[in-house]
Amino acid sequence: MNEAFLYLRKNVMWVLFASLIAGAVATFFAARGTFVMGWLAASFLLLIGLTLMVFFWRWAGGGKTLFWVMMLAAVLRLGVGVATSRLVPVYGYDQLPQNSGYIFYDAYSRDNQAWDLAISDKSLSSAFSQEFVTDQYGGLLSISAWIYRYLSPDAHRPYLIVILTAVISALGAAFFWQAVRIRWGEAVARPAVWILALYPAGIWLGSSQMREAFLIAFSAIAFWGVIVWPTRRWSGILGFVSGLVGLVIFSSRIALPIFIVLVIWAWLEQFGRTHEKKWPAWVWVVSLGIGLALVLVTWSWFQSSMGWDVSMAIKNSGMLQTLVRRLGKAWALPVVMGYGVTQPVLPAAVVDVPSAIFWYIPNILLSLGWYLLAPLLIYGFFTVWTVKKPNDRRLLILTSVVVILWSLISAARAGGDQIDNPRYRTVFLIWLAFLAGWAWQRARSERDPWLVRWLAVEGIFLAFFIQWYGSRYYPQVWGTHMDFILMVLLIIGSSGVVLVGGWIWDRRKKKSSPHTLPE
């Protein structure tokens, strides 16, 4: 901590200079109102943000790796945010939010209500009232209104909020890096933190006036608190409570499942240290009780919203209507969940060129990010059960189960929506990144062929679906449009050949390998 303060003191002029330059660039490209007022407001926010970034970078001890991770996390989010605010009104869809420079309707509604509140004579605490329904939690709306009222009273400058999301994303990466490195080593921390910083959906959400960037960052802080709690009791408690309070301010509904997951993690970690080999029966009973409590707490909310989302998804998709009609209404939820897990669909993003050209590249990048991450998550889910250390195995199993369950819940809750489904899923990005980082390190260190096999399975899926989507829109180029259920059966069969063949190969290789006698 003292070393971080000393380093910051020595480099304070560089931080000030960088803040002024970055503030000028952002204000020039996203100018609203007078340049000087915008430059001063942006530079002030950047000065605070860069000061915190430099301090926590040195505090986390990440060296060059964490430096570039944090810088890229912030620069990409701010750069994409400023660029989209200029491009989407020209090349996006002819809709009010996009004409106003926003890529999300929620961001447009919340940010404009924040400006209305800022220029009114109302107290900023009214952001938490029912009057401002665009943000049912009030946290981001009140913070945005404060910035507009006191730093930008002459003009509405949405890019000032993007500065916040960019900085908080970088700070979350510092806490996540140190947490994973402390518990799992730098070999896992390095790929995990790169995934956290560069995952396209994380950048996309962090480049807009959305609360997901804050939820991810505060999740990382609370996660850090749980990790360091066994050895640094008061620091761990402070980190956990701070992260949890931040989550509640921005979304109490998301704070609850994250809180329960972290409590279960702390429970497994603590009792894993004292009962490494075998746990007493009462520990399993308590663990099961905590898990059932999580199900009961979330089920009523999930059930109340799920039916509407599923029915709307089927109503708005001819393909889903056809599938449910052929398979039966009992298959409605599994069909929508399966469709949601594949969102955003990479073959559709590649083949189907949108009428608004702006969205073509973002759609491909968002899809590509998920389809590169998914094989690592699947490989990790099937591999964590073989980890030798009991305590490590329990924590990794918890992580993999949380990732799978939350992905399915997001798919059902969002009704397979192309925007909301990946948005809900990305809220749990620290667990996605951690499991994927662990899986990458495991596959490399063990030279495990199963990751390649899961990549092959995904390749089969993509090859069939690219042809299916291509023949749907351009039959003269891609050929005959295949029956959907037949295509699914062919994908399952081809994937089964890869997986079963790999399993048989491993069995024969193991039998044919020479046995070494113990010394």
Short mmCIF file of N, CA and C in Angstrom, two decimals, residues 340-413:
data_model
loop_
_atom_site.label_atom_id
_atom_site.label_comp_id
_atom_site.label_asym_id
_atom_site.label_seq_id
_atom_site.Cartn_x
_atom_site.Cartn_y
_atom_site.Cartn_z
N GLY A 340 -31.37 -19.46 -26.52
CA GLY A 340 -30.73 -18.35 -25.81
C GLY A 340 -29.27 -18.60 -25.52
N VAL A 341 -28.91 -19.84 -25.19
CA VAL A 341 -27.51 -20.16 -24.91
C VAL A 341 -26.64 -19.93 -26.13
N THR A 342 -27.18 -20.11 -27.33
CA THR A 342 -26.40 -19.90 -28.55
C THR A 342 -26.31 -18.43 -28.95
N GLN A 343 -27.03 -17.55 -28.26
CA GLN A 343 -27.04 -16.13 -28.62
C GLN A 343 -25.80 -15.41 -28.08
N PRO A 344 -25.26 -14.44 -28.82
CA PRO A 344 -25.62 -14.10 -30.20
C PRO A 344 -25.07 -15.14 -31.18
N VAL A 345 -25.89 -15.58 -32.12
CA VAL A 345 -25.56 -16.69 -33.02
C VAL A 345 -24.53 -16.23 -34.05
N LEU A 346 -23.34 -16.83 -34.01
CA LEU A 346 -22.26 -16.42 -34.91
C LEU A 346 -22.58 -16.64 -36.37
N PRO A 347 -23.11 -17.81 -36.79
CA PRO A 347 -23.43 -17.97 -38.22
C PRO A 347 -24.42 -16.93 -38.72
N ALA A 348 -25.42 -16.60 -37.91
CA ALA A 348 -26.39 -15.58 -38.33
C ALA A 348 -25.72 -14.22 -38.46
N ALA A 349 -24.81 -13.91 -37.53
CA ALA A 349 -24.12 -12.62 -37.59
C ALA A 349 -23.25 -12.50 -38.83
N VAL A 350 -22.65 -13.61 -39.25
CA VAL A 350 -21.77 -13.60 -40.43
C VAL A 350 -22.57 -13.53 -41.72
N VAL A 351 -23.65 -14.30 -41.79
CA VAL A 351 -24.38 -14.45 -43.05
C VAL A 351 -25.39 -13.32 -43.25
N ASP A 352 -26.13 -12.98 -42.20
CA ASP A 352 -27.23 -12.03 -42.33
C ASP A 352 -26.71 -10.60 -42.15
N VAL A 353 -26.51 -9.89 -43.24
CA VAL A 353 -26.05 -8.50 -43.18
C VAL A 353 -27.22 -7.61 -42.79
N PRO A 354 -27.13 -6.89 -41.66
CA PRO A 354 -28.26 -6.06 -41.23
C PRO A 354 -28.46 -4.86 -42.15
N SER A 355 -29.67 -4.33 -42.12
CA SER A 355 -29.95 -3.17 -42.96
C SER A 355 -29.17 -1.94 -42.49
N ALA A 356 -28.87 -1.88 -41.20
CA ALA A 356 -28.03 -0.81 -40.66
C ALA A 356 -26.60 -1.33 -40.60
N ILE A 357 -25.74 -0.87 -41.48
CA ILE A 357 -24.40 -1.44 -41.65
C ILE A 357 -23.55 -1.31 -40.38
N PHE A 358 -23.87 -0.34 -39.52
CA PHE A 358 -23.10 -0.15 -38.29
C PHE A 358 -23.04 -1.42 -37.46
N TRP A 359 -24.12 -2.19 -37.46
CA TRP A 359 -24.24 -3.32 -36.55
C TRP A 359 -23.55 -4.59 -37.04
N TYR A 360 -23.06 -4.61 -38.25
CA TYR A 360 -22.50 -5.86 -38.79
C TYR A 360 -21.25 -6.30 -38.03
N ILE A 361 -20.26 -5.44 -37.89
CA ILE A 361 -19.02 -5.80 -37.20
C ILE A 361 -19.25 -6.06 -35.71
N PRO A 362 -19.98 -5.17 -34.97
CA PRO A 362 -20.26 -5.48 -33.57
C PRO A 362 -20.96 -6.81 -33.36
N ASN A 363 -21.92 -7.15 -34.22
CA ASN A 363 -22.62 -8.43 -34.07
C ASN A 363 -21.66 -9.60 -34.22
N ILE A 364 -20.74 -9.51 -35.17
CA ILE A 364 -19.76 -10.59 -35.37
C ILE A 364 -18.83 -10.68 -34.17
N LEU A 365 -18.34 -9.55 -33.68
CA LEU A 365 -17.40 -9.57 -32.56
C LEU A 365 -18.06 -10.09 -31.29
N LEU A 366 -19.29 -9.66 -31.01
CA LEU A 366 -20.00 -10.14 -29.84
C LEU A 366 -20.24 -11.64 -29.92
N SER A 367 -20.61 -12.12 -31.10
CA SER A 367 -20.82 -13.55 -31.28
C SER A 367 -19.52 -14.32 -31.17
N LEU A 368 -18.47 -13.80 -31.79
CA LEU A 368 -17.18 -14.48 -31.79
C LEU A 368 -16.64 -14.61 -30.36
N GLY A 369 -16.82 -13.58 -29.56
CA GLY A 369 -16.36 -13.64 -28.17
C GLY A 369 -17.00 -14.79 -27.42
N TRP A 370 -18.31 -14.94 -27.56
CA TRP A 370 -19.02 -16.02 -26.85
C TRP A 370 -18.64 -17.39 -27.39
N TYR A 371 -18.46 -17.50 -28.70
CA TYR A 371 -18.15 -18.81 -29.29
C TYR A 371 -16.69 -19.20 -29.08
N LEU A 372 -15.83 -18.27 -28.76
CA LEU A 372 -14.47 -18.62 -28.35
C LEU A 372 -14.44 -19.01 -26.87
N LEU A 373 -15.31 -18.41 -26.09
CA LEU A 373 -15.33 -18.69 -24.65
C LEU A 373 -16.05 -20.00 -24.33
N ALA A 374 -17.11 -20.29 -25.05
CA ALA A 374 -17.96 -21.44 -24.73
C ALA A 374 -17.21 -22.78 -24.67
N PRO A 375 -16.32 -23.11 -25.64
CA PRO A 375 -15.61 -24.40 -25.53
C PRO A 375 -14.76 -24.50 -24.27
N LEU A 376 -14.16 -23.40 -23.84
CA LEU A 376 -13.38 -23.41 -22.61
C LEU A 376 -14.27 -23.69 -21.40
N LEU A 377 -15.46 -23.11 -21.40
CA LEU A 377 -16.39 -23.33 -20.28
C LEU A 377 -16.88 -24.77 -20.25
N ILE A 378 -17.19 -25.32 -21.41
CA ILE A 378 -17.65 -26.71 -21.48
C ILE A 378 -16.53 -27.66 -21.07
N TYR A 379 -15.34 -27.43 -21.61
CA TYR A 379 -14.19 -28.23 -21.24
C TYR A 379 -13.92 -28.14 -19.74
N GLY A 380 -14.01 -26.92 -19.18
CA GLY A 380 -13.81 -26.75 -17.76
C GLY A 380 -14.84 -27.48 -16.94
N PHE A 381 -16.11 -27.44 -17.37
CA PHE A 381 -17.17 -28.11 -16.63
C PHE A 381 -16.93 -29.61 -16.52
N PHE A 382 -16.46 -30.22 -17.59
CA PHE A 382 -16.23 -31.66 -17.57
C PHE A 382 -14.88 -32.05 -16.97
N THR A 383 -14.00 -31.07 -16.78
CA THR A 383 -12.66 -31.37 -16.30
C THR A 383 -12.51 -31.14 -14.80
N VAL A 384 -13.26 -30.21 -14.23
CA VAL A 384 -13.07 -29.86 -12.82
C VAL A 384 -13.28 -31.05 -11.89
N TRP A 385 -14.07 -32.03 -12.32
CA TRP A 385 -14.37 -33.18 -11.47
C TRP A 385 -13.14 -34.07 -11.28
N THR A 386 -12.12 -33.88 -12.12
CA THR A 386 -10.93 -34.74 -12.04
C THR A 386 -9.78 -34.08 -11.26
N VAL A 387 -10.00 -32.86 -10.76
CA VAL A 387 -8.95 -32.17 -10.00
C VAL A 387 -8.63 -32.96 -8.74
N LYS A 388 -7.35 -33.13 -8.43
CA LYS A 388 -6.95 -34.01 -7.35
C LYS A 388 -7.14 -33.40 -5.96
N LYS A 389 -6.81 -32.12 -5.80
CA LYS A 389 -6.95 -31.50 -4.48
C LYS A 389 -8.43 -31.31 -4.15
N PRO A 390 -8.91 -31.89 -3.05
CA PRO A 390 -10.35 -31.83 -2.75
C PRO A 390 -10.89 -30.41 -2.65
N ASN A 391 -10.17 -29.52 -1.98
CA ASN A 391 -10.70 -28.17 -1.80
C ASN A 391 -10.74 -27.42 -3.12
N ASP A 392 -9.69 -27.56 -3.92
CA ASP A 392 -9.70 -26.94 -5.25
C ASP A 392 -10.85 -27.50 -6.09
N ARG A 393 -11.04 -28.80 -6.01
CA ARG A 393 -12.09 -29.43 -6.81
C ARG A 393 -13.47 -28.89 -6.42
N ARG A 394 -13.74 -28.71 -5.14
CA ARG A 394 -15.04 -28.22 -4.70
C ARG A 394 -15.30 -26.80 -5.21
N LEU A 395 -14.29 -25.95 -5.13
CA LEU A 395 -14.47 -24.57 -5.57
C LEU A 395 -14.65 -24.49 -7.09
N LEU A 396 -13.91 -25.31 -7.82
CA LEU A 396 -14.05 -25.32 -9.28
C LEU A 396 -15.39 -25.91 -9.70
N ILE A 397 -15.86 -26.92 -8.98
CA ILE A 397 -17.18 -27.47 -9.28
C ILE A 397 -18.26 -26.41 -9.04
N LEU A 398 -18.14 -25.69 -7.91
CA LEU A 398 -19.07 -24.59 -7.64
C LEU A 398 -19.07 -23.59 -8.78
N THR A 399 -17.89 -23.18 -9.23
CA THR A 399 -17.78 -22.19 -10.31
C THR A 399 -18.42 -22.71 -11.59
N SER A 400 -18.13 -23.95 -11.96
CA SER A 400 -18.67 -24.49 -13.21
C SER A 400 -20.18 -24.64 -13.15
N VAL A 401 -20.70 -25.07 -12.01
CA VAL A 401 -22.16 -25.20 -11.86
C VAL A 401 -22.82 -23.82 -11.92
N VAL A 402 -22.23 -22.83 -11.26
CA VAL A 402 -22.77 -21.46 -11.29
C VAL A 402 -22.79 -20.93 -12.72
N VAL A 403 -21.71 -21.16 -13.46
CA VAL A 403 -21.63 -20.67 -14.85
C VAL A 403 -22.72 -21.31 -15.71
N ILE A 404 -22.89 -22.62 -15.61
CA ILE A 404 -23.89 -23.31 -16.42
C ILE A 404 -25.30 -22.87 -16.04
N LEU A 405 -25.59 -22.85 -14.73
CA LEU A 405 -26.92 -22.48 -14.28
C LEU A 405 -27.27 -21.04 -14.66
N TRP A 406 -26.31 -20.12 -14.46
CA TRP A 406 -26.60 -18.72 -14.77
C TRP A 406 -26.79 -18.51 -16.27
N SER A 407 -26.04 -19.25 -17.08
CA SER A 407 -26.22 -19.15 -18.53
C SER A 407 -27.61 -19.62 -18.94
N LEU A 408 -28.08 -20.70 -18.32
CA LEU A 408 -29.43 -21.20 -18.62
C LEU A 408 -30.50 -20.25 -18.10
N ILE A 409 -30.29 -19.73 -16.89
CA ILE A 409 -31.25 -18.77 -16.33
C ILE A 409 -31.32 -17.51 -17.20
N SER A 410 -30.17 -17.03 -17.65
CA SER A 410 -30.14 -15.85 -18.52
C SER A 410 -30.88 -16.12 -19.81
N ALA A 411 -30.70 -17.33 -20.35
CA ALA A 411 -31.35 -17.67 -21.61
C ALA A 411 -32.87 -17.68 -21.45
N ALA A 412 -33.36 -18.25 -20.34
CA ALA A 412 -34.80 -18.29 -20.11
C ALA A 412 -35.34 -16.92 -19.74
N ARG A 413 -34.60 -16.21 -18.88
CA ARG A 413 -35.06 -14.90 -18.41
C ARG A 413 -35.13 -13.89 -19.55
#
